[in-house]
Coordinates of C-alpha atoms in Angstrom, one line a residue:
Chain A
M1 CA 145.6 65.1 44.2
G2 CA 142.8 62.6 44.8
S3 CA 140.0 64.4 43.1
R4 CA 137.4 62.4 41.4
G5 CA 137.4 62.8 37.6
S6 CA 133.7 63.1 37.1
H7 CA 132.3 66.2 38.7
A8 CA 128.7 65.2 37.9
A9 CA 127.7 66.1 41.4
R10 CA 128.5 69.7 40.6
I11 CA 126.1 70.0 37.7
P12 CA 122.6 70.5 39.0
D13 CA 120.4 67.7 37.7
G14 CA 123.4 66.4 35.8
D15 CA 122.1 62.9 35.4
S16 CA 118.6 63.8 34.1
I17 CA 120.1 66.3 31.6
R18 CA 122.5 63.7 30.4
R19 CA 119.6 61.3 29.8
E20 CA 117.5 63.9 28.0
T21 CA 120.2 65.2 25.7
G22 CA 122.5 62.2 25.2
F23 CA 125.7 64.1 25.8
S24 CA 128.6 62.2 27.3
Q25 CA 129.8 63.0 30.8
A26 CA 132.9 64.8 29.5
S27 CA 131.0 66.8 26.9
L28 CA 128.5 67.9 29.5
L29 CA 131.2 69.0 31.8
R30 CA 132.7 71.0 29.0
L31 CA 129.4 72.7 28.2
Y32 CA 128.9 73.4 31.9
H33 CA 132.2 75.2 32.1
R34 CA 131.2 77.1 29.0
F35 CA 127.9 78.0 30.5
R36 CA 129.6 79.3 33.6
A37 CA 132.1 81.3 31.5
L38 CA 129.4 83.0 29.5
D39 CA 127.4 83.8 32.7
R40 CA 129.6 86.8 33.6
N41 CA 127.8 88.0 36.6
K42 CA 127.4 84.5 38.1
K43 CA 123.6 84.7 38.0
G44 CA 123.1 81.0 37.4
Y45 CA 121.3 81.6 34.1
L46 CA 122.0 83.4 30.8
S47 CA 120.3 86.4 29.4
R48 CA 120.3 87.6 25.8
V49 CA 123.1 90.1 26.6
D50 CA 125.4 87.3 27.7
L51 CA 125.0 85.6 24.3
Q52 CA 125.2 88.8 22.3
Q53 CA 128.6 89.5 23.8
I54 CA 130.1 86.6 21.9
G55 CA 131.8 88.4 19.0
A56 CA 131.5 85.6 16.5
L57 CA 127.8 85.3 17.2
A58 CA 127.1 89.0 17.0
V59 CA 128.5 89.2 13.5
N60 CA 126.5 86.1 12.3
P61 CA 123.7 87.4 10.1
L62 CA 121.3 85.0 11.8
G63 CA 122.7 85.7 15.2
E64 CA 119.6 87.2 16.7
R65 CA 117.4 84.3 15.4
I66 CA 119.8 81.8 17.0
I67 CA 119.7 83.7 20.3
D68 CA 115.9 83.7 20.0
S69 CA 115.9 79.9 19.9
F70 CA 117.3 79.9 23.4
F71 CA 114.5 82.0 24.8
P72 CA 111.2 80.5 23.6
D73 CA 107.8 81.7 24.7
G74 CA 109.1 85.2 25.7
N75 CA 111.4 83.9 28.4
L76 CA 114.2 86.2 29.5
R77 CA 116.4 83.7 31.1
V78 CA 117.8 80.3 30.1
D79 CA 119.2 77.9 32.6
F80 CA 121.8 75.2 32.0
R81 CA 119.2 72.7 31.0
G82 CA 117.6 74.9 28.4
F83 CA 121.1 75.8 27.1
V84 CA 122.1 72.2 26.6
R85 CA 118.8 71.3 25.2
V86 CA 119.3 73.7 22.3
L87 CA 122.9 72.5 21.8
A88 CA 121.7 68.9 21.8
H89 CA 120.1 69.4 18.5
F90 CA 123.5 69.7 17.0
R91 CA 124.9 66.6 18.6
P92 CA 126.3 64.3 15.8
V93 CA 124.3 61.2 15.2
D94 CA 126.3 58.2 16.2
D95 CA 125.8 54.5 16.6
T96 CA 124.4 54.6 20.1
D97 CA 121.4 56.6 18.9
S98 CA 120.2 54.5 16.0
G99 CA 119.6 50.8 16.3
M100 CA 117.7 49.4 19.2
R101 CA 115.9 52.4 20.4
D102 CA 112.9 52.0 22.7
P103 CA 110.0 53.4 20.7
K104 CA 108.2 54.4 23.9
Q105 CA 111.0 56.9 24.6
P106 CA 110.7 60.4 23.1
E107 CA 112.8 61.0 20.0
P108 CA 116.3 62.0 20.8
L109 CA 116.9 65.7 20.4
N110 CA 119.5 65.2 17.6
S111 CA 117.3 63.2 15.3
R112 CA 116.8 64.3 11.8
M113 CA 113.3 65.5 12.5
N114 CA 114.4 67.6 15.5
K115 CA 117.3 69.1 13.6
L116 CA 114.9 70.1 10.8
R117 CA 112.5 71.4 13.5
F118 CA 115.3 73.6 14.8
A119 CA 116.0 75.0 11.3
F120 CA 112.3 75.5 10.7
Q121 CA 111.8 77.7 13.8
L122 CA 114.7 79.9 12.6
Y123 CA 112.4 80.9 9.8
D124 CA 109.1 80.8 11.6
L125 CA 109.2 84.1 13.4
D126 CA 105.8 84.0 15.2
G127 CA 106.0 80.2 15.9
D128 CA 102.6 79.4 14.3
G129 CA 104.0 76.4 12.5
K130 CA 104.0 78.0 9.1
I131 CA 106.6 80.1 7.3
S132 CA 104.6 82.9 5.7
R133 CA 106.0 84.8 2.7
H134 CA 106.4 87.8 4.9
E135 CA 108.5 85.9 7.5
M136 CA 110.7 84.4 4.7
L137 CA 111.3 87.9 3.4
Q138 CA 112.3 89.1 6.9
V139 CA 114.8 86.3 7.5
L140 CA 116.2 86.7 4.1
R141 CA 116.7 90.3 4.8
L142 CA 118.7 89.4 7.9
M143 CA 121.0 87.2 5.9
V144 CA 121.8 89.7 3.1
G145 CA 121.6 93.0 5.0
V146 CA 121.5 96.0 2.7
Q147 CA 123.3 94.3 -0.2
V148 CA 120.2 93.2 -2.1
T149 CA 117.3 95.3 -3.4
E150 CA 113.7 94.8 -2.3
E151 CA 112.6 93.6 -5.7
Q152 CA 115.3 91.0 -5.9
L153 CA 114.5 89.8 -2.4
E154 CA 110.8 89.6 -3.2
S155 CA 111.5 87.6 -6.3
I156 CA 113.7 85.1 -4.4
T157 CA 111.1 84.8 -1.7
D158 CA 108.3 84.1 -4.2
R159 CA 110.3 81.5 -6.0
T160 CA 111.3 79.7 -2.8
V161 CA 107.7 79.7 -1.3
Q162 CA 106.3 78.5 -4.6
E163 CA 108.7 75.6 -4.9
A164 CA 108.1 74.4 -1.4
D165 CA 104.4 75.1 -1.0
E166 CA 102.3 72.1 -2.0
D167 CA 98.9 72.8 -0.8
G168 CA 98.9 76.3 -2.2
D169 CA 98.2 78.2 1.0
G170 CA 101.0 80.6 0.3
A171 CA 103.0 79.5 3.3
V172 CA 105.5 76.7 4.0
S173 CA 104.4 74.3 6.7
F174 CA 106.8 72.0 8.6
L175 CA 105.8 69.0 6.4
E176 CA 106.4 70.9 3.2
F177 CA 109.7 72.1 4.7
T178 CA 110.9 68.6 5.4
K179 CA 109.8 67.4 2.0
S180 CA 111.8 70.0 0.2
L181 CA 114.9 69.0 2.1
E182 CA 114.4 65.2 2.1
K183 CA 117.4 64.7 -0.1
M184 CA 119.7 66.8 2.0
D185 CA 122.4 65.4 4.3
I186 CA 121.1 67.2 7.4
E187 CA 123.2 65.2 9.8
Q188 CA 126.5 66.4 8.5
K189 CA 125.4 70.0 8.0
M190 CA 123.9 70.4 11.4
S191 CA 126.4 68.6 13.6
I192 CA 129.0 69.9 16.0
R193 CA 131.4 67.3 17.4
I194 CA 132.8 68.0 20.8
L195 CA 136.3 66.5 21.2
K196 CA 137.1 64.5 24.3
Chain B
M1 CA 159.3 85.8 78.1
E2 CA 160.8 82.6 76.7
G3 CA 158.4 82.5 73.9
A4 CA 158.9 86.1 72.9
E5 CA 162.7 85.7 73.0
L6 CA 162.6 82.6 70.9
A7 CA 160.3 84.3 68.4
G8 CA 162.7 87.2 68.3
K9 CA 165.7 85.0 67.6
I10 CA 163.9 83.1 64.8
L11 CA 162.9 86.4 63.2
S12 CA 166.3 87.9 63.3
T13 CA 168.0 84.7 62.0
W14 CA 165.4 84.6 59.2
L15 CA 166.0 88.2 58.3
T16 CA 169.7 87.8 58.3
L17 CA 169.5 84.8 56.0
V18 CA 167.1 86.7 53.7
L19 CA 169.4 89.7 53.7
G20 CA 172.6 87.8 53.0
L21 CA 171.4 85.3 50.5
I22 CA 168.9 87.3 48.6
L23 CA 168.9 91.0 49.1
L24 CA 172.6 91.8 48.8
P25 CA 173.3 89.7 45.8
S26 CA 170.4 91.3 43.9
A27 CA 171.8 94.7 44.7
F28 CA 174.9 93.6 42.7
G29 CA 173.0 91.7 40.1
V30 CA 174.6 88.5 41.1
S31 CA 172.9 85.2 41.6
L32 CA 173.9 82.6 44.2
G33 CA 172.4 79.7 42.2
I34 CA 169.8 78.8 44.9
S35 CA 166.9 79.4 42.6
E36 CA 168.6 77.4 39.8
I37 CA 168.8 74.4 42.1
Y38 CA 165.2 74.9 43.1
M39 CA 164.1 75.0 39.4
K40 CA 166.0 71.8 38.6
I41 CA 164.4 69.9 41.4
L42 CA 161.0 71.3 40.4
V43 CA 161.4 70.3 36.7
K44 CA 162.5 66.8 37.7
T45 CA 159.5 66.4 40.0
L46 CA 157.0 67.6 37.4
E47 CA 158.4 65.3 34.8
W48 CA 158.1 62.4 37.2
A49 CA 154.5 63.4 37.9
T50 CA 153.6 63.7 34.2
I51 CA 155.0 60.2 33.6
R52 CA 153.0 58.8 36.4
I53 CA 149.8 60.4 35.3
E54 CA 150.2 59.2 31.7
K55 CA 150.8 55.7 32.9
G56 CA 147.8 55.8 35.2
V57 CA 145.1 57.2 32.9
P58 CA 143.8 54.8 30.3
K59 CA 144.1 56.3 26.9
E60 CA 140.8 57.1 25.2
S61 CA 140.5 55.4 21.8
G62 CA 141.0 57.6 18.8
L63 CA 140.2 61.1 19.9
K64 CA 143.2 63.1 20.8
S65 CA 142.9 65.5 23.7
S66 CA 145.1 68.5 23.2
A67 CA 144.4 71.7 25.0
S68 CA 145.4 73.9 22.0
V69 CA 143.2 72.2 19.5
G70 CA 139.9 73.5 20.9
I71 CA 137.0 71.5 22.1
I72 CA 135.0 71.2 18.9
Q73 CA 135.9 69.8 15.5
R74 CA 136.0 72.8 13.3
D75 CA 135.3 72.9 9.6
E76 CA 137.1 75.9 8.5
S77 CA 136.0 75.9 4.9
P78 CA 134.9 79.2 3.5
M79 CA 131.3 80.2 3.1
E80 CA 131.1 79.1 -0.5
K81 CA 132.0 75.5 0.3
G82 CA 129.8 75.4 3.4
L83 CA 126.8 76.5 1.4
S84 CA 127.5 73.8 -1.2
G85 CA 127.2 75.7 -4.4
L86 CA 128.8 77.9 -7.0
R87 CA 128.5 81.6 -7.2
G88 CA 125.3 82.9 -8.6
R89 CA 123.2 80.0 -7.3
D90 CA 119.8 80.5 -5.9
F91 CA 118.7 80.8 -2.4
E92 CA 117.9 77.5 -0.7
L93 CA 116.0 76.9 2.5
S94 CA 119.0 75.0 3.7
D95 CA 121.2 78.1 3.7
A96 CA 120.1 78.8 7.2
F97 CA 121.9 75.6 8.3
Y98 CA 125.3 77.0 7.6
F99 CA 124.7 80.1 9.6
S100 CA 123.1 78.3 12.4
K101 CA 125.9 75.8 12.7
K102 CA 128.5 78.6 12.7
G103 CA 126.4 80.4 15.3
L104 CA 126.1 77.4 17.6
E105 CA 129.8 76.7 17.2
A106 CA 130.5 80.2 18.4
I107 CA 128.3 79.6 21.4
V108 CA 130.1 76.5 22.4
E109 CA 133.5 77.9 21.8
D110 CA 134.7 81.2 20.4
E111 CA 138.2 82.5 19.8
V112 CA 137.8 85.5 22.0
T113 CA 136.1 84.5 25.3
Q114 CA 138.5 81.7 25.8
R115 CA 141.4 84.1 25.7
F116 CA 140.2 85.7 28.9
S117 CA 140.5 82.6 31.0
S118 CA 143.6 80.8 32.0
E119 CA 145.2 78.4 29.5
E120 CA 144.5 74.8 30.1
L121 CA 147.5 72.6 30.7
V122 CA 148.2 69.5 28.8
S123 CA 149.4 67.7 31.9
W124 CA 148.7 68.5 35.5
N125 CA 151.4 70.5 37.4
L126 CA 150.4 69.4 40.9
L127 CA 148.6 72.6 41.7
T128 CA 145.0 72.3 42.9
R129 CA 143.9 75.3 40.9
T130 CA 144.8 73.7 37.6
N131 CA 143.1 70.4 38.3
M132 CA 140.5 69.9 35.6
N133 CA 139.3 66.3 35.0
F134 CA 142.5 64.8 36.4
Q135 CA 141.7 61.6 38.3
Y136 CA 143.2 60.0 41.3
I137 CA 146.3 58.0 40.2
S138 CA 148.3 56.7 43.1
L139 CA 149.2 57.3 46.7
R140 CA 152.7 58.5 45.8
L141 CA 151.4 61.2 43.5
T142 CA 149.0 62.4 46.2
T143 CA 151.9 62.5 48.8
V144 CA 154.0 64.5 46.4
W145 CA 151.1 66.9 46.0
V146 CA 150.6 67.3 49.7
L147 CA 154.3 67.9 50.1
G148 CA 154.1 70.5 47.4
V149 CA 151.2 72.2 49.2
L150 CA 153.3 72.3 52.4
V151 CA 156.4 73.6 50.7
R152 CA 154.5 76.3 48.7
Y153 CA 152.3 77.6 51.5
C154 CA 154.6 77.2 54.6
V155 CA 158.1 77.8 53.2
L156 CA 157.8 79.7 50.0
L157 CA 154.9 82.0 50.7
P158 CA 156.4 83.6 53.9
L159 CA 159.7 84.0 52.1
R160 CA 158.1 85.6 49.1
V161 CA 155.9 87.9 51.1
T162 CA 158.9 89.1 53.1
L163 CA 160.8 89.8 49.9
A164 CA 157.8 91.6 48.4
F165 CA 157.5 93.9 51.4
T166 CA 161.2 94.6 51.4
G167 CA 161.2 95.3 47.7
I168 CA 158.3 97.7 47.7
S169 CA 159.4 99.6 50.8
L170 CA 163.0 99.9 49.4
L171 CA 161.5 101.2 46.2
V172 CA 159.4 103.8 47.9
V173 CA 162.1 104.9 50.3
G174 CA 164.9 104.7 47.7
T175 CA 163.2 106.7 45.1
T176 CA 162.0 109.4 47.6
L177 CA 165.6 109.8 48.8
V178 CA 167.0 109.9 45.2
G179 CA 164.3 112.4 44.4
Q180 CA 165.9 114.9 46.8
L181 CA 169.0 115.1 44.7
P182 CA 169.4 117.8 42.1
D183 CA 169.0 116.7 38.5
G184 CA 172.1 115.3 36.9
S185 CA 173.9 112.1 35.9
L186 CA 174.4 111.0 39.5
K187 CA 170.6 111.2 40.1
N188 CA 170.0 109.2 37.0
W189 CA 172.5 106.5 37.9
L190 CA 171.2 106.2 41.4
S191 CA 167.6 106.0 40.3
E192 CA 168.5 103.3 37.9
L193 CA 170.3 101.4 40.6
V194 CA 167.3 101.7 43.0
H195 CA 164.8 100.6 40.3
L196 CA 166.9 97.7 39.2
T197 CA 167.6 96.4 42.7
C198 CA 164.0 96.6 43.8
C199 CA 162.7 95.0 40.7
R200 CA 165.2 92.1 41.1
I201 CA 164.0 91.7 44.7
C202 CA 160.4 91.6 43.6
V203 CA 161.1 89.1 40.8
R204 CA 162.7 86.8 43.4
A205 CA 159.6 87.4 45.5
L206 CA 157.8 85.5 42.7
S207 CA 160.6 83.0 42.1
G208 CA 160.9 84.3 38.6
S209 CA 163.1 82.7 36.2
I210 CA 163.4 84.9 33.1
R211 CA 165.4 84.3 30.0
Y212 CA 166.3 87.3 27.8
H213 CA 167.0 86.7 24.1
N214 CA 168.6 89.1 21.7
K215 CA 169.8 91.5 24.3
Q216 CA 171.4 93.6 21.6
Y217 CA 168.0 94.9 20.6
R218 CA 167.1 96.2 24.1
P219 CA 165.1 99.4 23.7
Q220 CA 167.1 102.5 23.5
K221 CA 166.5 106.0 25.0
G222 CA 164.0 108.0 23.1
G223 CA 162.2 105.0 21.7
I224 CA 158.9 103.3 22.5
C225 CA 158.8 99.8 23.8
V226 CA 155.6 97.8 23.0
A227 CA 154.9 94.3 24.3
N228 CA 152.0 91.9 24.6
H229 CA 150.1 92.1 27.9
T230 CA 149.4 89.2 30.2
S231 CA 149.5 90.6 33.7
P232 CA 150.9 93.5 35.7
I233 CA 154.0 91.3 36.3
D234 CA 155.0 92.1 32.7
V235 CA 156.2 95.4 33.9
L236 CA 158.4 93.8 36.6
I237 CA 159.8 91.4 34.1
L238 CA 160.9 94.1 31.7
T239 CA 162.2 96.5 34.2
T240 CA 164.5 93.9 35.7
D241 CA 166.6 94.2 32.6
G242 CA 166.5 97.9 31.9
C243 CA 164.9 101.0 33.0
Y244 CA 161.8 102.3 31.3
A245 CA 159.5 105.3 31.7
M246 CA 156.1 103.9 32.4
V247 CA 152.8 105.2 31.2
G248 CA 149.5 104.8 33.0
Q249 CA 146.8 106.1 35.1
V250 CA 147.3 107.5 38.5
H251 CA 145.8 105.1 41.0
G252 CA 144.8 105.5 44.6
G253 CA 146.1 103.5 47.6
L254 CA 149.3 101.6 47.6
M255 CA 149.8 101.8 43.9
G256 CA 149.4 105.6 44.1
I257 CA 152.1 105.8 46.7
I258 CA 154.5 103.8 44.7
Q259 CA 153.7 105.8 41.6
R260 CA 154.2 109.2 43.3
A261 CA 157.5 108.0 44.8
M262 CA 158.8 106.6 41.5
V263 CA 158.1 109.8 39.6
K264 CA 160.3 111.8 41.9
A265 CA 163.4 109.9 40.8
C266 CA 162.7 109.3 37.2
P267 CA 160.3 111.0 34.8
H268 CA 157.5 108.4 34.4
V269 CA 154.3 109.6 32.6
W270 CA 151.3 109.3 34.9
F271 CA 147.9 110.6 33.7
E272 CA 144.9 111.6 35.7
R273 CA 141.8 109.7 34.9
S274 CA 140.3 112.7 33.2
E275 CA 143.3 113.3 31.1
M276 CA 143.3 109.8 29.7
K277 CA 140.1 110.5 27.8
D278 CA 141.7 113.3 25.9
R279 CA 143.7 111.5 23.2
H280 CA 145.4 114.7 21.9
L281 CA 146.7 115.5 25.3
V282 CA 148.1 112.0 25.8
T283 CA 149.8 112.0 22.4
K284 CA 151.3 115.4 23.0
R285 CA 152.8 114.5 26.3
L286 CA 154.2 111.3 25.0
K287 CA 155.6 113.0 21.9
G288 CA 157.3 115.5 24.2
H289 CA 158.8 112.7 26.2
I290 CA 160.4 110.9 23.4
A291 CA 161.7 114.1 21.7
D292 CA 164.1 114.4 24.7
K293 CA 166.7 111.8 23.7
K294 CA 168.0 111.6 27.2
K295 CA 164.8 110.3 28.6
L296 CA 164.2 106.6 29.1
P297 CA 162.2 104.6 26.6
I298 CA 158.4 104.5 27.1
L299 CA 156.8 101.2 27.9
I300 CA 153.3 100.7 26.4
F301 CA 151.0 97.7 26.2
P302 CA 148.9 98.4 23.1
E303 CA 146.3 95.7 23.7
G304 CA 145.0 97.7 26.5
T305 CA 144.0 94.7 28.6
C306 CA 145.3 91.4 29.9
I307 CA 145.1 88.4 27.6
N308 CA 145.9 84.9 28.6
N309 CA 149.2 84.6 26.8
T310 CA 148.0 82.2 24.0
S311 CA 147.2 85.0 21.6
V312 CA 147.8 88.6 20.7
M313 CA 144.8 90.8 20.1
M314 CA 144.3 94.0 18.3
F315 CA 146.9 96.6 19.0
K316 CA 145.3 100.0 19.6
K317 CA 146.6 102.5 17.1
G318 CA 147.2 105.4 19.6
S319 CA 150.7 104.2 20.5
F320 CA 151.7 104.0 16.9
E321 CA 150.7 107.5 16.0
I322 CA 153.2 109.1 18.3
G323 CA 156.1 108.6 15.9
G324 CA 159.6 107.6 16.9
T325 CA 161.1 104.1 16.8
I326 CA 159.1 101.2 18.1
H327 CA 161.0 98.4 19.9
P328 CA 158.8 95.3 20.0
V329 CA 159.2 92.8 22.8
A330 CA 157.5 89.4 23.0
I331 CA 156.8 87.9 26.4
K332 CA 155.8 84.2 26.7
Y333 CA 155.2 82.6 30.0
N334 CA 155.5 78.9 30.6
P335 CA 152.2 77.9 32.2
Q336 CA 153.6 74.6 33.6
F337 CA 155.2 76.4 36.6
G338 CA 152.6 79.0 37.3
D339 CA 149.8 80.8 35.5
A340 CA 150.7 84.5 35.2
F341 CA 147.4 85.6 33.6
W342 CA 145.4 88.2 35.6
N343 CA 141.7 87.5 35.1
S344 CA 140.6 90.9 36.5
S345 CA 136.9 89.9 36.5
K346 CA 137.6 86.9 38.6
Y347 CA 140.4 88.0 41.0
N348 CA 141.3 91.3 42.4
M349 CA 144.9 92.5 42.7
V350 CA 145.6 91.1 46.2
S351 CA 144.2 87.6 45.5
Y352 CA 146.1 87.6 42.2
L353 CA 149.4 88.3 43.9
L354 CA 148.7 85.6 46.5
R355 CA 148.1 83.1 43.7
M356 CA 151.3 84.2 42.1
M357 CA 153.2 83.7 45.3
T358 CA 151.8 80.3 45.9
S359 CA 152.6 78.9 42.4
W360 CA 155.8 77.0 41.8
A361 CA 157.6 79.7 39.9
I362 CA 157.1 82.2 37.1
V363 CA 159.1 81.1 34.1
C364 CA 159.1 83.2 31.0
D365 CA 161.0 84.1 27.9
V366 CA 161.5 87.6 26.7
W367 CA 162.5 88.3 23.1
Y368 CA 163.8 91.7 22.2
M369 CA 163.2 92.4 18.5
P370 CA 164.8 94.7 16.0
P371 CA 163.3 98.2 16.0
M372 CA 160.6 99.1 13.6
T373 CA 159.4 102.4 12.2
R374 CA 156.4 103.4 10.2
E375 CA 156.9 103.1 6.5
E376 CA 155.9 105.5 3.7
G377 CA 152.2 105.2 2.9
E378 CA 151.5 103.1 5.9
D379 CA 148.9 104.3 8.3
A380 CA 148.9 103.8 12.0
V381 CA 146.5 100.8 11.9
Q382 CA 148.6 98.9 9.3
F383 CA 151.8 99.7 11.2
A384 CA 150.1 98.4 14.4
N385 CA 149.2 95.2 12.7
R386 CA 152.6 94.7 11.3
V387 CA 154.2 95.0 14.8
K388 CA 151.5 92.8 16.2
S389 CA 152.3 90.0 13.7
A390 CA 156.0 90.3 14.4
I391 CA 155.4 89.8 18.1
A392 CA 153.0 87.0 17.6
V393 CA 155.4 85.1 15.4
Q394 CA 158.3 85.6 17.7
G395 CA 156.4 84.5 20.8
G396 CA 154.6 81.6 19.2
L397 CA 151.2 83.1 19.9
T398 CA 148.1 83.1 17.7
E399 CA 147.1 86.4 16.1
L400 CA 143.6 87.6 16.5
P401 CA 142.0 90.7 14.9
W402 CA 139.6 91.1 17.7
D403 CA 139.7 94.0 20.2
G404 CA 140.6 93.0 23.7
G405 CA 138.1 95.4 24.9
L406 CA 135.4 93.0 23.6
K407 CA 135.3 91.4 27.0
R408 CA 133.6 94.6 28.1
A409 CA 132.0 96.1 25.0
K410 CA 130.0 95.0 21.9
V411 CA 131.5 94.2 18.5
K412 CA 131.2 96.6 15.6
D413 CA 128.5 96.2 12.9
T414 CA 131.0 96.4 10.1
F415 CA 132.0 92.8 10.7
K416 CA 128.5 91.6 10.3
E417 CA 128.1 93.6 7.1
E418 CA 131.1 91.8 5.7
Q419 CA 129.4 88.4 6.2
Q420 CA 126.2 89.7 4.7
K421 CA 128.1 91.0 1.7
N422 CA 129.8 87.6 1.1
Y423 CA 126.5 85.8 1.3
S424 CA 124.7 88.2 -1.0
K425 CA 127.5 88.0 -3.6
M426 CA 126.8 84.3 -3.8
L427 CA 123.1 84.7 -4.2
V428 CA 122.9 87.3 -6.9
G429 CA 126.3 86.8 -8.5
N430 CA 127.4 89.9 -10.3
G431 CA 124.0 91.7 -10.1
S432 CA 121.8 89.6 -12.3
L433 CA 119.4 87.1 -10.9

C-alpha cells in the first residue's frame, strides 16, 4: 500500500495547531483519532456529554472541573484545536522547549507557569483571578464527597487560605498560588507522555 | 444468444465446482484440504510482508511502539504515592494535580472506550482498512497488496457470497422440512445434521479456520454455555462443533425468518422485545429449559454487547442466577487475518458481513473449559466474576470490571464515592485532624 505515513492533510489546521501546542506529528495524529473516537455522533466537535461518558473521568472527583476547563466562557462546544490546547498543558517539558527560545514568541503551553495556571483555574470557579475561601470550600467538597464534616472542611480551608494568603485579602491570587508551590516539581506531576 | 449461453455455462460449472468441492464435504464433516493450503500460502505471504516492512521503516530511537502497551506512559502508583504523603497529612493545594492528571490521562486514553474499536495490529496485514501510519516501503509490497485486493474482491468474495446464500437458504429450508416431522429422536438427529451442515457451510463462507481445544469439556445437555462476545460470528463458531439452544430477541427481516425456521426444528428460546424487560419471565423460561435434561445446552453471552476481543468486561449476573451447570468457553480471534469485531455504532450488519467476507480469513481458537457451579455462600455476582476471570485467563484477555453497556449509558456514582473515600481517609486519617 503506498499510503503516505503522515496524514497531516487530514487534520484541519494541522500545521498551525502543531506550532501552537508543540506536539509531534505522531502525537497529534493519535490525539486526532482520540478526538474522533470521543465524538460519537460525528459532529466535528465535543460537547460535555461526550466527555462525561468516559468512565474513568466520570468517577474522578474533580471530573466536572476538568471538563469545565475545556469549555471556557460558557462555550458549549470544543473543537479539535481547543481540545488539544488543554491537553498541551500536560505535554512533558523536553529539551526542544527550553534553551534557545525566541522571547518574542508566546510562552509554550506546557511551561511551568501555564501548568500552574491550569491548576489554578481548577480552583477558581468564577474565573476572577482569585480563589476565594468559598470557592476553595466548594472544590474541597468535590474531592471528599460526603466523607468529611462541614466543620473539618472549614478548618482545612481556613488553614490553607491563611498559609497562602500574603496580602491578607482572604483570597489566594495567582501569584500567591505560585509562591506557595514554588518548591514543587510541577513538571513531573502534571505531565503525560504520549508514546510513539 | 452466445453471450447468454456462455454465461450459463460458466455459472453451471461454477456451481458444480462449489457443490462438489465444498458443499458435499461439509455435509459429511470432511475437509478436502483446500483451505489449509490457502492458509499456508497466506501465512507465508504475511510473514514476508512483515519482514519487508520492518526492513523498510527506520526504527525510532528508544521508544517502543507496541499496540498493547497503550499510548501514554502510565504511572499506576496508588493514590497515596501519587499525592506524595503519608496518611493523616494535611490538604495541599497541589492535591488537585493528581486528580487533574488522572482525569486528563482518562481523556487521552481510557480502558473502556478503546475496547469498542478494533484492535490495532503490530504489523500491517496488507488490508487497506488496517492501515494506520504505515508508510510506502517498496514496489513489490504494493504489488502484493494490489494482488491481494484482486484475489479478495474478485475471487474470494463471489465464492463466499455464494456459499453464504446457499448456507442460509439450506438452513431455512432444511429446518422447515425437519419441523414437519413428529417429535422424536429422528427429528432431533436430522435437525442436528441440518444445523451442523449449514453452519459448516457458513463458516467456509468466511474462510474460517477454527481450532477447538479440550473437546472433552464440550457443553452437555441441560447446561448453560457462556462465552465472551466479539461478534455475531461467535454463534457460528460455536455451533459448528455442537448444537446449542440459542437465546435472544426476535428480530424482523431476514434474521426473523431464520429464527422462526430454526425454532421449528429445535427448541431455541426466542423472546419478544417486551418479554426481555421482564427478568422474572426470562429466568423462568430458561430454568424450565434446562430442567429438561434432553434439551440442548443454552448459549448465552453475559457481556451483553460486542467487545473488541482484547478484554472481557462485566458479566451480567442474570445468566448466573438460573442455576444449573455453567460451561465456560473462551474465544480468541487472531486479528492478523481478519478483524472479527462488530462495531455496531460504526457498521450495520450488512457492511459488517461484507467486511468479513473481504478479509483474508477468520482464524480463531476456542477453548472449552471444565464446568463450574455456584458454590455455597457465593452470590450471583461473585460467581459471575469467577467465571469471567477463568475465561479471561484462558483466552489471554485482560479483565475489566466495567460494564459493556457503558458505551451507551453513564457510570454509577458508587465508583466516584470510592475515590472520594480514599482521598478523605488520607486527609483526616482516622477521624482526628
